Short mmCIF file of C-alpha atoms and ligand atoms in Angstrom, two decimals:
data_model
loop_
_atom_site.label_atom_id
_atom_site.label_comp_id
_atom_site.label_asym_id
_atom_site.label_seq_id
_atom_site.Cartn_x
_atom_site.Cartn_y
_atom_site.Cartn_z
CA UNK A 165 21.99 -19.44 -0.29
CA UNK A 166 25.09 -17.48 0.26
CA UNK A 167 27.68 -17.90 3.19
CA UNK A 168 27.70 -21.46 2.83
CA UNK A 169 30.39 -23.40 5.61
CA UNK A 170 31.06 -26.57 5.84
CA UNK A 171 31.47 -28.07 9.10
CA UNK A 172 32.28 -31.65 10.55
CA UNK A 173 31.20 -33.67 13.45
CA UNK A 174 32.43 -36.93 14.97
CA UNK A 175 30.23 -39.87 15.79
CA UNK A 176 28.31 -39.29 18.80
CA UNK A 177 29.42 -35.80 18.98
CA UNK A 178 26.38 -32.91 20.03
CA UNK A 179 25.72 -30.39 17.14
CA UNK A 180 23.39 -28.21 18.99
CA UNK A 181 21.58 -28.50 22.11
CA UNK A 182 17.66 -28.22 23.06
CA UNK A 183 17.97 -24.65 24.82
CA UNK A 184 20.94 -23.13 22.54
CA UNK A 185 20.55 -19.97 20.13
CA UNK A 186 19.57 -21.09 17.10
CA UNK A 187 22.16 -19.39 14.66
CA UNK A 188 21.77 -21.10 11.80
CA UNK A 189 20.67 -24.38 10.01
CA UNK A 190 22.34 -27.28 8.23
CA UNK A 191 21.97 -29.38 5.25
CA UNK A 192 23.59 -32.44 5.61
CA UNK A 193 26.38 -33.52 2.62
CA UNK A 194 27.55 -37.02 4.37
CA UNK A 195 26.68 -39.01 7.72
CA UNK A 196 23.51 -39.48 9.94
CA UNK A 197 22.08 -37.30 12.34
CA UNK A 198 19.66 -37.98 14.54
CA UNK A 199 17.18 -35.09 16.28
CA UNK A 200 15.71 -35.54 20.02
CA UNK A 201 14.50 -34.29 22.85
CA UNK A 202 15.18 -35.22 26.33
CA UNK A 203 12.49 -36.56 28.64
CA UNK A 204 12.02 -37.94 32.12
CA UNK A 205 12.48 -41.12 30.32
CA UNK A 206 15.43 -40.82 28.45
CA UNK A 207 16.15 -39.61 24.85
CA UNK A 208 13.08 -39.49 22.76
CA UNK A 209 14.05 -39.78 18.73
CA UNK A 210 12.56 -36.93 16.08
CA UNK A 211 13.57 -38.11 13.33
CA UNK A 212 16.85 -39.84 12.11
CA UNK A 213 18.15 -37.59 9.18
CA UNK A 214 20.50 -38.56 6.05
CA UNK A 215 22.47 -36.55 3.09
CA UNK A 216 20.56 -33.66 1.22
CA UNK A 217 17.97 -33.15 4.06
CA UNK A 218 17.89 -29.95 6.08
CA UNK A 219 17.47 -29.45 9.89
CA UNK A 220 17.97 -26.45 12.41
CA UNK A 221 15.36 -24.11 10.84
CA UNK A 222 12.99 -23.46 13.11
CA UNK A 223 14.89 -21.25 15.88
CA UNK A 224 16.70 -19.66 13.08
CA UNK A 225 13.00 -18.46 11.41
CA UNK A 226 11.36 -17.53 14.71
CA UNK A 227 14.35 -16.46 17.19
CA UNK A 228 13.38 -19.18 19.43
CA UNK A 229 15.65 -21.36 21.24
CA UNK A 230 16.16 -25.09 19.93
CA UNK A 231 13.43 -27.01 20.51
CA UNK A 232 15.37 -30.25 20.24
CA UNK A 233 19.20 -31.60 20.24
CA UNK A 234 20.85 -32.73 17.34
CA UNK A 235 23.41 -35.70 17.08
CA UNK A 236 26.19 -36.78 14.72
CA UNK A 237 25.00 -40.56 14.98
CA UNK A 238 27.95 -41.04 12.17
CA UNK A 239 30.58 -38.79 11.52
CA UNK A 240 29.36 -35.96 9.17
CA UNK A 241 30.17 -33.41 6.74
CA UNK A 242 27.59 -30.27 7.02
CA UNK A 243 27.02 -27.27 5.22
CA UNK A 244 25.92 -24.33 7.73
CA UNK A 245 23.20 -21.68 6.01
CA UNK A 246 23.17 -18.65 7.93
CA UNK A 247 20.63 -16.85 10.16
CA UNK A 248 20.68 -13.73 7.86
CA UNK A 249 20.21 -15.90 4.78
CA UNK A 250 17.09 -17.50 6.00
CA UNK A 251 14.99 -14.78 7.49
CA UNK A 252 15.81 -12.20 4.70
CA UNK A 253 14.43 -15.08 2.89
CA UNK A 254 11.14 -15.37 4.82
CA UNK A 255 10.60 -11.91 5.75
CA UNK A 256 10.76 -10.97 1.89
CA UNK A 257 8.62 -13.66 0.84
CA UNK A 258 4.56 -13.64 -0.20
CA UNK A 259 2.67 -12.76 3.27
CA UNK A 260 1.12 -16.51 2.40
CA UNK A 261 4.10 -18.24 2.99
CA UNK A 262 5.13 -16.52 5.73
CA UNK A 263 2.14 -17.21 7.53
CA UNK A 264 2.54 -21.05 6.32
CA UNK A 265 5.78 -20.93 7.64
CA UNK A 266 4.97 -19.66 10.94
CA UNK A 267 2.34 -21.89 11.32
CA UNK A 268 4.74 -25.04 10.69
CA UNK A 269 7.51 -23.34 13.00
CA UNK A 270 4.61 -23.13 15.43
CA UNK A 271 2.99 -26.62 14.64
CA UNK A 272 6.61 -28.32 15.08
CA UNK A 273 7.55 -26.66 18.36
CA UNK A 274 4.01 -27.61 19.95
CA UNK A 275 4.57 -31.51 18.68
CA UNK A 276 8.27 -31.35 20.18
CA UNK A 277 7.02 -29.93 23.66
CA UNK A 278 4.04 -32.66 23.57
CA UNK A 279 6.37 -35.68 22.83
CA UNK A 280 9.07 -34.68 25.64
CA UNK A 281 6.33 -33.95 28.28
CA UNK A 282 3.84 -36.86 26.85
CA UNK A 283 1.33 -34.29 26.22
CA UNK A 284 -0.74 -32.60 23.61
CA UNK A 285 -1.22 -29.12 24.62
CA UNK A 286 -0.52 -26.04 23.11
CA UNK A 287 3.71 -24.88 23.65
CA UNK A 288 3.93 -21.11 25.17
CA UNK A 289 7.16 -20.91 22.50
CA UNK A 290 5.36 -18.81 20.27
CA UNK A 291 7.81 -17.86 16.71
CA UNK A 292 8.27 -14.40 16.74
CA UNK A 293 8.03 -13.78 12.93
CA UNK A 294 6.61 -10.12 13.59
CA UNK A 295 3.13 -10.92 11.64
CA UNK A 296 0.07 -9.15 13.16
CA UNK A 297 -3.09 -10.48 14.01
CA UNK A 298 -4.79 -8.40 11.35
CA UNK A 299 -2.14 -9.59 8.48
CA UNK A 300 -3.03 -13.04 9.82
CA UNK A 301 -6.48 -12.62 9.13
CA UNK A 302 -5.98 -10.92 6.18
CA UNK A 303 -3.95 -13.89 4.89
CA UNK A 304 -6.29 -16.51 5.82
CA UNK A 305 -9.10 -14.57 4.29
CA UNK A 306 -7.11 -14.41 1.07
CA UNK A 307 -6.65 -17.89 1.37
CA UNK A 308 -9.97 -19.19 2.15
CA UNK A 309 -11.35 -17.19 -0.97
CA UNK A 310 -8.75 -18.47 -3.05
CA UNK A 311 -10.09 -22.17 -1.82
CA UNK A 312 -13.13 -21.26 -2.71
CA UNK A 313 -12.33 -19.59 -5.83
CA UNK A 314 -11.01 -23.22 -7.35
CA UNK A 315 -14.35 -24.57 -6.55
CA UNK A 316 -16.11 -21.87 -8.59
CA UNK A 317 -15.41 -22.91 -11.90
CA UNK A 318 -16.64 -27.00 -11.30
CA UNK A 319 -20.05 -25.59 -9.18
CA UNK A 320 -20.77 -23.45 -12.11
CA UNK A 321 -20.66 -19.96 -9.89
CA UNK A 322 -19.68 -17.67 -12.97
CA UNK A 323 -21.99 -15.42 -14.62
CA UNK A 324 -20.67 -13.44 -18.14
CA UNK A 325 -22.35 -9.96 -17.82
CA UNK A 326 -22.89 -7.84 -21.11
CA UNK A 327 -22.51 -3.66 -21.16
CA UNK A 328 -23.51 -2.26 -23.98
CA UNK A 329 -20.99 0.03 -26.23
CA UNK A 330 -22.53 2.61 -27.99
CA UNK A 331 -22.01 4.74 -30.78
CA UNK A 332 -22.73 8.10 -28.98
CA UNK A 333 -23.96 9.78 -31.68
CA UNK A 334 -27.19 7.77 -32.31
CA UNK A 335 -26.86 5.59 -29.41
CA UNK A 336 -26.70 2.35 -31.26
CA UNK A 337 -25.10 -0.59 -29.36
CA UNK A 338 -21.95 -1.69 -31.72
CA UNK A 339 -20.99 -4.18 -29.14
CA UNK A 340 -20.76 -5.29 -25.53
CA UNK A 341 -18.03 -5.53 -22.51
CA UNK A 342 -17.97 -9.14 -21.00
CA UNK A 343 -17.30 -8.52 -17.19
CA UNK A 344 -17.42 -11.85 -15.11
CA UNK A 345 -19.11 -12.02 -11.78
CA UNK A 346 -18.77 -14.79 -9.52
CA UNK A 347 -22.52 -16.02 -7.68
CA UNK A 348 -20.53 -17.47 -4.64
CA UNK A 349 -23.43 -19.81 -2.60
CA UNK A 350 -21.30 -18.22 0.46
CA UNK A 351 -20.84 -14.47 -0.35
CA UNK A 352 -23.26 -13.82 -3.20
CA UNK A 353 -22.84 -11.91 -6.35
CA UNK A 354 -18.82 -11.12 -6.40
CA UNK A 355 -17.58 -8.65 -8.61
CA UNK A 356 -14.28 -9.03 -10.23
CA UNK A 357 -12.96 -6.22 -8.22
CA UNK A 358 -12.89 -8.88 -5.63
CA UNK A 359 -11.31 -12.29 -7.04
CA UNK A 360 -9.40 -11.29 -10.50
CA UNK A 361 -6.78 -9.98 -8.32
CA UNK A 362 -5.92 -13.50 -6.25
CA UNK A 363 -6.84 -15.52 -9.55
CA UNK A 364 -3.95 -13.70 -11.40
CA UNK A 365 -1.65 -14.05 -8.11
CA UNK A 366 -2.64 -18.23 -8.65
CA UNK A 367 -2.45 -19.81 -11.93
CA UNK A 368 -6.82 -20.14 -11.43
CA UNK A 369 -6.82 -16.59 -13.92
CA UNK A 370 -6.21 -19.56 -16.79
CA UNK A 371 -9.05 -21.63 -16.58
CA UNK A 372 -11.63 -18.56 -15.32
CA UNK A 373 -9.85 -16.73 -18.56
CA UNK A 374 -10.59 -19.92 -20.58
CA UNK A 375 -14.64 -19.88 -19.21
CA UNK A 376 -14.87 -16.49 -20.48
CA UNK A 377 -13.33 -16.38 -23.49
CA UNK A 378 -15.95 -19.87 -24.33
CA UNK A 379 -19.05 -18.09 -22.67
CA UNK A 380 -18.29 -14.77 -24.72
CA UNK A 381 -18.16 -16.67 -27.56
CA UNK A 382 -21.19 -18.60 -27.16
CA UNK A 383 -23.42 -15.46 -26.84
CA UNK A 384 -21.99 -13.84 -29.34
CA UNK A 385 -22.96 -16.62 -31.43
CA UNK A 386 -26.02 -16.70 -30.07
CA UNK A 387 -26.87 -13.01 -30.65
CA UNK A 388 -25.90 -13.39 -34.10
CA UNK A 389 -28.38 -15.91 -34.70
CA UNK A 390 -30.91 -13.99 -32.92
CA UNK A 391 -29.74 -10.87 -35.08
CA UNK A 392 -30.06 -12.75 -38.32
CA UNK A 393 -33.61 -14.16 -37.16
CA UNK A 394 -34.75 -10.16 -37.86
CA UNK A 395 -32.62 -9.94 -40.75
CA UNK A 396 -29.97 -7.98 -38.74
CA UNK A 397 -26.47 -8.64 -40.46
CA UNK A 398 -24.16 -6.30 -37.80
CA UNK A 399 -21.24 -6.84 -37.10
CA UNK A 400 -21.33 -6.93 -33.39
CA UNK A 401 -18.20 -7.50 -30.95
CA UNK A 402 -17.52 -8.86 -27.65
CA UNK A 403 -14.94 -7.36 -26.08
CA UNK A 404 -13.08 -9.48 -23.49
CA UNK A 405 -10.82 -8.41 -20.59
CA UNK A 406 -7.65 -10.40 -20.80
CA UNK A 407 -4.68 -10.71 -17.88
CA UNK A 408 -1.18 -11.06 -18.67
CA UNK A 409 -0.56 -14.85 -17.76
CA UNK A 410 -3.27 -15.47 -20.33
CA UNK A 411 -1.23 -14.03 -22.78
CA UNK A 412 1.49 -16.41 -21.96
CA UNK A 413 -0.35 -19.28 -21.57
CA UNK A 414 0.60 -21.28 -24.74
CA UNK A 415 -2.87 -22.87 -25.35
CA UNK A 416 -4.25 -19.67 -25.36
CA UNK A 417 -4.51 -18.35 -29.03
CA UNK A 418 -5.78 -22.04 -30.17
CA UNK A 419 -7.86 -22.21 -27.38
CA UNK A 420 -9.58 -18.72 -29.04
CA UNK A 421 -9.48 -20.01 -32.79
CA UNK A 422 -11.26 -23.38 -31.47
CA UNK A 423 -14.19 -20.72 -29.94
CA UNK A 424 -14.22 -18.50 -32.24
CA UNK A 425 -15.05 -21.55 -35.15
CA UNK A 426 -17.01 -23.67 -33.05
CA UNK A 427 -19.50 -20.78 -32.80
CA UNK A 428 -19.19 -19.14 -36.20
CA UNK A 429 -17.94 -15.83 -35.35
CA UNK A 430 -14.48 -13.99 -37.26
CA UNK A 431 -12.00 -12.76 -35.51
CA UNK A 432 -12.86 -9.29 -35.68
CA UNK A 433 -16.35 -9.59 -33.68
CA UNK A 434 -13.99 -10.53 -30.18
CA UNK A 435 -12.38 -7.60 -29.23
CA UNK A 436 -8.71 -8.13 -26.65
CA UNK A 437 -9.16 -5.69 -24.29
CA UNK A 438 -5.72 -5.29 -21.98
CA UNK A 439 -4.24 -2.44 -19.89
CA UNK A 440 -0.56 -0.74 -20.01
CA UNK A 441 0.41 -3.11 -17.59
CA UNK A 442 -0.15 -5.98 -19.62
CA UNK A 443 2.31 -4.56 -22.16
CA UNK A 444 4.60 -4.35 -19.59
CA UNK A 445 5.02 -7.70 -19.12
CA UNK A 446 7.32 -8.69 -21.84
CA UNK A 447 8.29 -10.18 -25.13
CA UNK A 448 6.15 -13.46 -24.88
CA UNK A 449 2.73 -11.32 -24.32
CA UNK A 450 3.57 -8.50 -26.98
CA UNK A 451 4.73 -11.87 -29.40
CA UNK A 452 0.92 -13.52 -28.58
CA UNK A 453 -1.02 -9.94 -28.98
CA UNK A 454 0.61 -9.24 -32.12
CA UNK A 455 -0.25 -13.20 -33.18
CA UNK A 456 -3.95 -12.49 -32.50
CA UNK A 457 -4.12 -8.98 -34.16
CA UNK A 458 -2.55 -10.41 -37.42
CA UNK A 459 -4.75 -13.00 -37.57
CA UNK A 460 -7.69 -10.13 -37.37
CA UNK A 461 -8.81 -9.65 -33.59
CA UNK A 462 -9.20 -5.86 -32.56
CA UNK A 463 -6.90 -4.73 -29.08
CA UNK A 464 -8.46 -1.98 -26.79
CA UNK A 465 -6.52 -0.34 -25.06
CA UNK A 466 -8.05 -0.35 -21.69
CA UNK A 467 -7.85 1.91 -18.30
CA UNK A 468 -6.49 4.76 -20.57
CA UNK A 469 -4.45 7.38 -18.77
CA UNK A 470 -4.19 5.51 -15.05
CA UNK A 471 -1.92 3.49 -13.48
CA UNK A 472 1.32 3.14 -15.75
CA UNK A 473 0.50 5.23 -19.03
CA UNK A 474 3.10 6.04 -20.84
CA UNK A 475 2.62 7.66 -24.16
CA UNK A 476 5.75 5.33 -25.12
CA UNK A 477 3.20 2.35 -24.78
CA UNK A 478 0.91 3.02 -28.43
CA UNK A 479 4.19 2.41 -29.96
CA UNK A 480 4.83 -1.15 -29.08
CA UNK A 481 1.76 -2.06 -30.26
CA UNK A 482 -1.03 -1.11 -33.14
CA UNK A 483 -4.18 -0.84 -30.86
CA UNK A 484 -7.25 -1.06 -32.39
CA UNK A 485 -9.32 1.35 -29.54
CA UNK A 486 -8.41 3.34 -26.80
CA UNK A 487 -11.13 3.11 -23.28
CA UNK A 488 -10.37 6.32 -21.46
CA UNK A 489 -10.64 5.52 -18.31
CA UNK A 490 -14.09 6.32 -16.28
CA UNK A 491 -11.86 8.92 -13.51
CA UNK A 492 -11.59 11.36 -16.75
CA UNK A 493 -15.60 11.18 -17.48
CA UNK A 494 -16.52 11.35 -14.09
CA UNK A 495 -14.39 14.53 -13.76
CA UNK A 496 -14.17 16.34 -16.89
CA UNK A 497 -16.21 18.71 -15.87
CA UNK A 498 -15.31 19.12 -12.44
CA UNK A 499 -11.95 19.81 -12.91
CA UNK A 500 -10.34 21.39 -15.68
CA UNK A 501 -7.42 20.03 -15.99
CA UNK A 502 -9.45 17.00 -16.48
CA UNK A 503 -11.37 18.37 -19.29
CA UNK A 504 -8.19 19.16 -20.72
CA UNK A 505 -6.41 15.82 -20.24
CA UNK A 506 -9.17 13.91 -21.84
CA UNK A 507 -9.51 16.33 -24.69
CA UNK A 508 -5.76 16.22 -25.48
CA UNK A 509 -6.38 11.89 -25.17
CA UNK A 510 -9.35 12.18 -27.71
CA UNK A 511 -7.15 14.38 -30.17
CA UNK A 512 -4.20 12.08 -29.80
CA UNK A 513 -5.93 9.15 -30.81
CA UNK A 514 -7.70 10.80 -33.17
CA UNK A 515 -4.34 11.72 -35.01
CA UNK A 516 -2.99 8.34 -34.52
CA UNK A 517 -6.23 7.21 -36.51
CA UNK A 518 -7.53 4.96 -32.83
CA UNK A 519 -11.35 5.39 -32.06
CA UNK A 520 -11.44 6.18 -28.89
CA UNK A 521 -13.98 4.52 -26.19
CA UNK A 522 -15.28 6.38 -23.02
CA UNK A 523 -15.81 4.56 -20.21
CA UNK A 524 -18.21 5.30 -17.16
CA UNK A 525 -20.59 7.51 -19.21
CA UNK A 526 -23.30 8.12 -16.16
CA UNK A 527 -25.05 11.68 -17.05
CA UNK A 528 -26.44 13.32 -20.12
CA UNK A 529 -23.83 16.09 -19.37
CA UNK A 530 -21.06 14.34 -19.89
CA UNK A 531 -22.21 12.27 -22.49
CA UNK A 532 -22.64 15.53 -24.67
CA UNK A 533 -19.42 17.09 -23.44
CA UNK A 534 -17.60 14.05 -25.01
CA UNK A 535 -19.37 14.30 -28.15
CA UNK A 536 -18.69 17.75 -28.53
CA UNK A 537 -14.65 16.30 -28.12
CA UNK A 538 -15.83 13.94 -31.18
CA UNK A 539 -15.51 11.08 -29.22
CA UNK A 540 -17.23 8.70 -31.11
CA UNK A 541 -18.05 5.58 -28.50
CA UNK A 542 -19.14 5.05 -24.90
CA UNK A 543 -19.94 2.65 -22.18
CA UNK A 544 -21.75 3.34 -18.88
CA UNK A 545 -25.14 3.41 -16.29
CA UNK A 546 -26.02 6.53 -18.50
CA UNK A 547 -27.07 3.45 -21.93
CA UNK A 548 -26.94 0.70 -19.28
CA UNK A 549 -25.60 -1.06 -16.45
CA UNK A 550 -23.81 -4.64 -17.58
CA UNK A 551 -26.77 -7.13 -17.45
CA UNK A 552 -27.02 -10.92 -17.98
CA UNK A 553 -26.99 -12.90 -21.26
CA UNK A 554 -31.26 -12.73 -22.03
CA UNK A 555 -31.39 -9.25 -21.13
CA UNK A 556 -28.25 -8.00 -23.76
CA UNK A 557 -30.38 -9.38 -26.29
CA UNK A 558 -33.06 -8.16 -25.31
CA UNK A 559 -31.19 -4.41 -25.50
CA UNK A 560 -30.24 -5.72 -28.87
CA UNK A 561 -33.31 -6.70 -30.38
CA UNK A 562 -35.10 -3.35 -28.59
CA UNK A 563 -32.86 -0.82 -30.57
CA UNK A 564 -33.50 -2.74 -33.32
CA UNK A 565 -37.22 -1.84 -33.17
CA UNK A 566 -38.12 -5.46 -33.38
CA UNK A 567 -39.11 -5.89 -29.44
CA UNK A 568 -41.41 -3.62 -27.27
CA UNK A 569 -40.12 -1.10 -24.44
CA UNK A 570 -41.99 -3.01 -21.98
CA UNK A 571 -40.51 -6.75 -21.99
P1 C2E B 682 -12.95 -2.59 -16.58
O1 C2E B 682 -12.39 -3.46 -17.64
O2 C2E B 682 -12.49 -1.17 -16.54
O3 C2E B 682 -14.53 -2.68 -16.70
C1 C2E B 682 -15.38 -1.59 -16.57
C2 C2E B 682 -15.92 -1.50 -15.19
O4 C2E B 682 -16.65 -0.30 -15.05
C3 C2E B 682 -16.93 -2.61 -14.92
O5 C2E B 682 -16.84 -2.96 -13.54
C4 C2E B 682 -18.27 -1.92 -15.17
O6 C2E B 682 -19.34 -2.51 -14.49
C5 C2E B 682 -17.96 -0.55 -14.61
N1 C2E B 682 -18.81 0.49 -15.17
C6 C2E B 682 -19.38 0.51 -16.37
N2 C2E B 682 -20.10 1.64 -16.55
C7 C2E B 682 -19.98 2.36 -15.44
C8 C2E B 682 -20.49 3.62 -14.99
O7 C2E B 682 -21.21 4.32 -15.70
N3 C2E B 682 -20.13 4.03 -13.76
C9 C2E B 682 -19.33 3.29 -12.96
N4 C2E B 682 -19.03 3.77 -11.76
N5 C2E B 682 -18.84 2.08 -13.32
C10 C2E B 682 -19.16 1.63 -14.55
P2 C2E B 682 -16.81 -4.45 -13.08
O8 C2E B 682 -17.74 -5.27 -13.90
O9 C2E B 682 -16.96 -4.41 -11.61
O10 C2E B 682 -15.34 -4.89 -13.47
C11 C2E B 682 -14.26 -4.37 -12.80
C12 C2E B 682 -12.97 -4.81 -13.44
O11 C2E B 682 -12.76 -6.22 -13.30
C13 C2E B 682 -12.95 -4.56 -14.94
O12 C2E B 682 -12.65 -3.21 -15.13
C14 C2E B 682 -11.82 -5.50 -15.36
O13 C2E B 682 -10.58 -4.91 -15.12
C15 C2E B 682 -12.00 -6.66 -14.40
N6 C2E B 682 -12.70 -7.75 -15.09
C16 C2E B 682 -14.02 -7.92 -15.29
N7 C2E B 682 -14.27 -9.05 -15.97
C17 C2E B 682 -13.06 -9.62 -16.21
C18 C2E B 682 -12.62 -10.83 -16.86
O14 C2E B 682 -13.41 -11.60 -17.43
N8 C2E B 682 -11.28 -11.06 -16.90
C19 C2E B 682 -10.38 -10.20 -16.33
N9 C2E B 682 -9.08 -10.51 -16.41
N10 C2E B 682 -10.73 -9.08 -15.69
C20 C2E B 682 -12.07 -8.78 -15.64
CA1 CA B 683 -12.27 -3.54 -19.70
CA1 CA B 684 -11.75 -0.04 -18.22
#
């Protein structure tokens, strides 16, 4: 912390008293200090505080006055941390924290006011950290999903949905999206929309990453068998979407190879998919994506054209697919400039040699306006929605010809 003093206090001598401004807080380098309040019965003791420990915080975080006195009980050497350097501190950090923090300021002041007036009841010295009620609740929401969220994986509360992808020219399914959902007791059927988002802000995006990667490859698996059962030798891929702290988890690509053997499956039939913005994260992910391509797994390039596309991005890395993004289908032909966007993305990936995926594929319209683009692949309500385990196969096995419409 910067503007660091030191200051220095005789034995017995007052450092700051219950009632002052608080304008700023102390770690202590050498001596005792004691923290009290004062009651109708004398001095009441806080706590009794030695080297390295901190004290003085609260007024400075919620522009309160002290709630206590503060004694050099032995002559002491302190270093002062400013006002300025604390709440730029707090009001800059994750809206968690600073609702944690208030809530300690808040919780400390209340124990304080109890112990000098021998009461427990709530202290009218509210912190003034400037958080509204609706951040509050916002917070505590994000919080109480996040609890939740760790309890998830050990309940069992994730389901692995399958999309087809299909070749749009005859329709054939060449391989399916994996797209968690999470069957919450509480809130029902969650979609990732909902939870990735705080599992990626928590390290839980590692073990839920981990779930899908083995689930994925256990269907896959699975399907195979199922495929071979009809005398069906495809080559059929799961793709998986994949967040950036996976990338840098160091487990992960032997965590993969383990799957991918334990179920029989080569490298090429799971499919990486990541956006822009996993690129963006730096050496160690590019190091790990270019470890798993060389060793044969496919990279889609996901979300094509949103968010932080940059042409700049298909040269850091060989991608094996480009997704357009479902805002281009949807509006192609709407908007022109739309059409014109997604034909120039089709035609630039078909010069760089990339089959290109569409995504979001809901009408017959647009599904011919694409081919006409010679887009080759496609994904969306218009083939089918993403559907549990029994029922991909079933999709499987019923392009195949080998089960009836009506099961
Ligand atoms: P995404 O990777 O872009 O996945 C495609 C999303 O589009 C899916 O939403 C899918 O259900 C939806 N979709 C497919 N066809 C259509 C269509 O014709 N119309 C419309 N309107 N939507 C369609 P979903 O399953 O809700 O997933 C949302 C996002 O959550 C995914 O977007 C992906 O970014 C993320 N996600 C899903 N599963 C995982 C996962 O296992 N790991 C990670 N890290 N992210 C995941
Ligand atoms: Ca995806
Ligand atoms: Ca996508």
């Amino acid at each position: 912390m910067h503007q660091k003093r030191k200051k220095y206090f005789k034995q017995n001598e007052i450092i700051f008293h219950e009632g002052d401004i608080g304008d700023c807080a102390y770690i202590i380098e050498k001596g005792q200090v004691e923290i009290y309040v004062k009651s109708s019965s004398g001095d009441i003791q806080l706590a009794q505080l030695g080297p390295g420990e901190f004290f003085g915080e609260i007024s400075v975080i919620d522009g309160s006055p002290r709630s206590a006195s503060a004694v050099a009980t032995q002559a002491c050497e302190l270093i002062t941390v400013s006002s300025e350097s604390i709440s730029e501190r707090v009001d800059s950090a994750d809206p968690i924290v600073r609702m944690l923090v208030s809530t300690h300021s808040k919780r400390t002041r209340s124990t304080n006011h109890a112990v000098k007036n021998k009461e427990v009841k709530n202290s009218d010295h509210s912190p003034n950290l400037n958080i509204d009620v609706a951040e509050t609740q916002k917070v505590i929401e994000k919080m109480r999903l996040e609890m939740e969220l760790k309890q998830a994986l050990p309940l069992n509360e994730f389901r692995l949905f399958f999309q087809p992808i299909v070749n749009i020219n005859d329709r054939d399914i060449v391989g399916f999206e994996a797209l968690i959902r999470w069957n919450s007791k509480k809130r029902g059927m969650v979609p990732p929309n909902l939870f990735i988002g705080v599992a990626e802000e928590t390290s839980l995006i590692i073990p839920i990453g981990k779930w899908v990667i083995e689930t994925a490859c256990k269907a896959l698996g699975s399907m195979n068998k199922e495929m071979a059962a009809f005398n069906e030798h495809k080559d059929l891929f799961i793709s998986i979407n994949l967040s950036g702290q996976q990338l840098k988890d160091p487990d992960f690509f032997d965590h993969l190879i383990r799957h991918i053997k334990k179920h029989q499956l080569s490298a090429k039939q799971i499919k990486l998919e990541i956006t822009e913005r996993v690129l963006m994260e730096g050496h160690t992910t590019l190091a790990t994506l270019d470890k798993c391509r060389t060793y044969g797994f496919p990279i889609a390039l996901d979300d094509f054209g949103t968010g932080y596309s940059s042409l700049n991005h298909l040269t850091q890395i060989c991608v094996d697919d480009i997704k357009i993004d479902k805002q281009f289908v949807k509006r192609m032909l709407e908007d022109t400039r739309t059409y014109i966007i997604t034909q120039s993305i089709i035609s630039l990936a078909r010069e760089l040699g990339v089959p290109i995926i569409a995504e979001g594929i809901e009408e017959e319209e647009n599904c011919s306006a694409l081919q006409d683009l010679n887009c080759e692949y496609g994904q969306g309500y218009l083939f089918s929605r993403p559907v549990p385990f029994e029922n991909a196969t079933k999709l499987l096995l019923i392009k195949k010809n080998k089960l009836k419409l009506t099961s």
